[in-house]
Amino acid sequence: MSKYIINGGKRLVGQVEVPSAKNAVLPILAGCILTDEQVVIHKCPKLRDVDNMLKILQGLGCIIEREGTDVIINSSNVSHGIVSHDLAQELRSSIFLLGSILARIGKADMAYPGGCEIGLRPIDIHLEGLKALNIEVIEDGGHIYCDASNIKASDLILDLPSVGATENLMMAAVFAKGKTIIRNVAREPEIADLQDFLNSMGAKIRGAGSGVIVIEGVKSLHGVEYTPMPDRIAAGSYIISTVMCGGDVEFNNIIPEHLRSLVSKLSKTACNISVKNGIMKVRSNGRHPRLPKIDTMYYPGFPTDLQSQITALATICDGTSIITENIFETRFKQISEFRKMGAKVEVKGRTAIIEGVSRLSGAEVTAEDLRGGASLVSMGLFADRTTIVSDIYHIERGYEGMDVIYTSLGASIVRQD
Ligand code: EPZ
């Protein structure tokens, strides 16, 4: 298994070109099968989750080519809507292919996507939403069979603002005759990016970013070339590492609005964050005063996907930090590895209580999930001596070339196969 070998204690100085967002690219790739014309996705990140999504699309009959950072998708041969068990397990977020398959093919047979390290990841809101569109949904033997022959534009409300369910239903309704209204939807920026992508193909969708999305059914969608939004979570992860290690880093290809909740929390600590001509500068003198209380929340609240990373920062902040994870039920699993590096963290239910320490010591640790793994790397960059992070395949699901980026900032980190 691959690992990162990190020698800590270096300040981070330089520039980061923020990559395209994994959580925007995945639903956009699912949306590519909504047209039988060619779609080109520019600046498509090389990530395991993206590779798995492309494998699933190929399984549906898509022809996929990669040219540098472009991915070219031709869906004219898409002929069935079957997503195999192992691929659905490998990529949980394949569930929002249901919507695009039903819109394109009318029928779907998908194995139940598994839960993962951070929680059960139920899909009840996805399925209730499809049923509200008069789509027949049968769950049998770990498979979901859907028939959208009688799909009907409807006015429906989600029990909670699920990101994936919002994306799934937007795509399911894109050709449904009439007006579909979906209420209590997620407001994450990735939803607006999907709306922009689909509208650039000829869809008629509005309201992304607000609590209500309206889809007017159209007859068909045409091909397009599209560049997804920058990855606010990858950017936030590198910003937090800069605050932890001390340094002076400029972030290009960033949308400051997407990071308002993180910036507002960090600006109360010892770093200086400024934005000019679309470039975000993060300067940190390496001091870590007390962190304000953090509650993860739906967007625009503090993102659950930065919870592990801000908890890593909290381990070296003055005083006691309180961080509550309100979105997923088991997203503190990485804490046991944090403790191996000298962190003092207690977890009570959904709240982590962190007693800041001035030093962390390098150790052999194991990534348990995508964001937890990224946090261990940040701690290794700060810690004394050497940290070895194993099972970095978790990290490579969502971070392209993390070692290359940190090395370019002056860190000592080597990827070992
Ligand atoms: C998306 O997952 C992201 N993944 C997650 O990022 C992110 O953490 C999450 O949104 C929340 O922002 C992608 O976009 C590929 P949800 P998703 O449905 O859509 C419950 C990462 O690290 N729920 O908004 O699966 C669910 O259990 C990943 O990049 C139901 O109860 O998240 C959770 O508690 C991790 N029933 C809450 O809603 C459902 O049918 C939010 O989940 C669906 C969700």
Coordinates of C-alpha atoms and ligand atoms in Angstrom, one line a residue, residues 22-23 26 92-93 96 118 121-126 160-164 188 298 304-305 327-328 331 370-371, ligand 1:
K22 CA -14.4 16.5 -6.9
N23 CA -17.9 17.0 -5.6
L26 CA -18.8 13.6 -10.1
R92 CA -21.0 5.5 -3.1
S93 CA -21.8 8.7 -4.9
F96 CA -26.8 10.1 -8.3
I118 CA -18.2 8.4 7.9
R121 CA -25.2 7.1 4.1
P122 CA -28.8 6.2 3.6
I123 CA -30.5 7.0 0.3
D124 CA -34.2 7.2 1.5
I125 CA -34.4 10.9 0.4
H126 CA -33.2 10.0 -3.1
L160 CA -33.4 17.3 4.6
P161 CA -31.3 19.3 2.2
S162 CA -29.3 16.3 0.9
V163 CA -26.6 17.3 -1.7
G164 CA -26.8 14.0 -3.6
E188 CA -23.9 23.8 -1.7
Y298 CA -25.3 22.6 5.7
T304 CA -18.5 18.8 7.4
D305 CA -15.8 18.0 4.8
I327 CA -24.1 16.1 9.5
F328 CA -22.5 12.6 9.7
R331 CA -16.9 11.4 11.3
L370 CA -10.5 10.8 2.7
R371 CA -10.6 14.0 4.9
Ligands
EPZ1 C1 -22.1 15.0 -0.5 O1 -22.4 13.7 0.0 C2 -20.6 15.0 -0.6 N1 -20.2 14.0 -1.6 C3 -19.9 14.7 0.7 O2 -18.5 14.8 0.5 C4 -20.4 15.8 1.7 O3 -19.8 15.5 3.0 C5 -21.9 15.8 1.8 O4 -22.5 16.0 0.5 C6 -22.4 16.9 2.7 O5 -22.0 18.1 2.2 C7 -20.3 14.3 -2.9 O6 -20.8 15.3 -3.3 C8 -19.8 13.2 -3.9 P1 -25.8 14.4 1.8 P2 -23.9 13.2 0.1 O7 -26.8 13.5 1.1 O8 -24.7 13.8 -1.1 C9 -28.3 12.2 5.3 C10 -16.3 14.2 0.7 O9 -15.5 14.1 1.7 N2 -29.0 11.6 4.2 O10 -25.9 15.9 1.7 O11 -24.0 11.7 0.3 C11 -26.8 11.7 5.3 O12 -26.8 10.5 6.1 C12 -17.7 13.7 0.8 O13 -15.9 14.7 -0.3 C13 -30.1 10.8 4.5 O14 -30.5 10.6 5.7 O15 -24.4 13.9 1.4 C14 -26.1 12.8 6.0 O16 -26.3 12.7 7.4 C15 -18.0 13.0 2.1 N3 -30.8 10.2 3.5 C16 -26.9 14.1 5.5 O17 -28.1 13.6 5.0 C17 -30.5 10.4 2.2 O18 -31.2 9.9 1.3 C18 -26.1 14.8 4.4 O19 -25.9 13.9 3.4 C19 -29.4 11.2 1.9 C20 -28.6 11.8 2.9

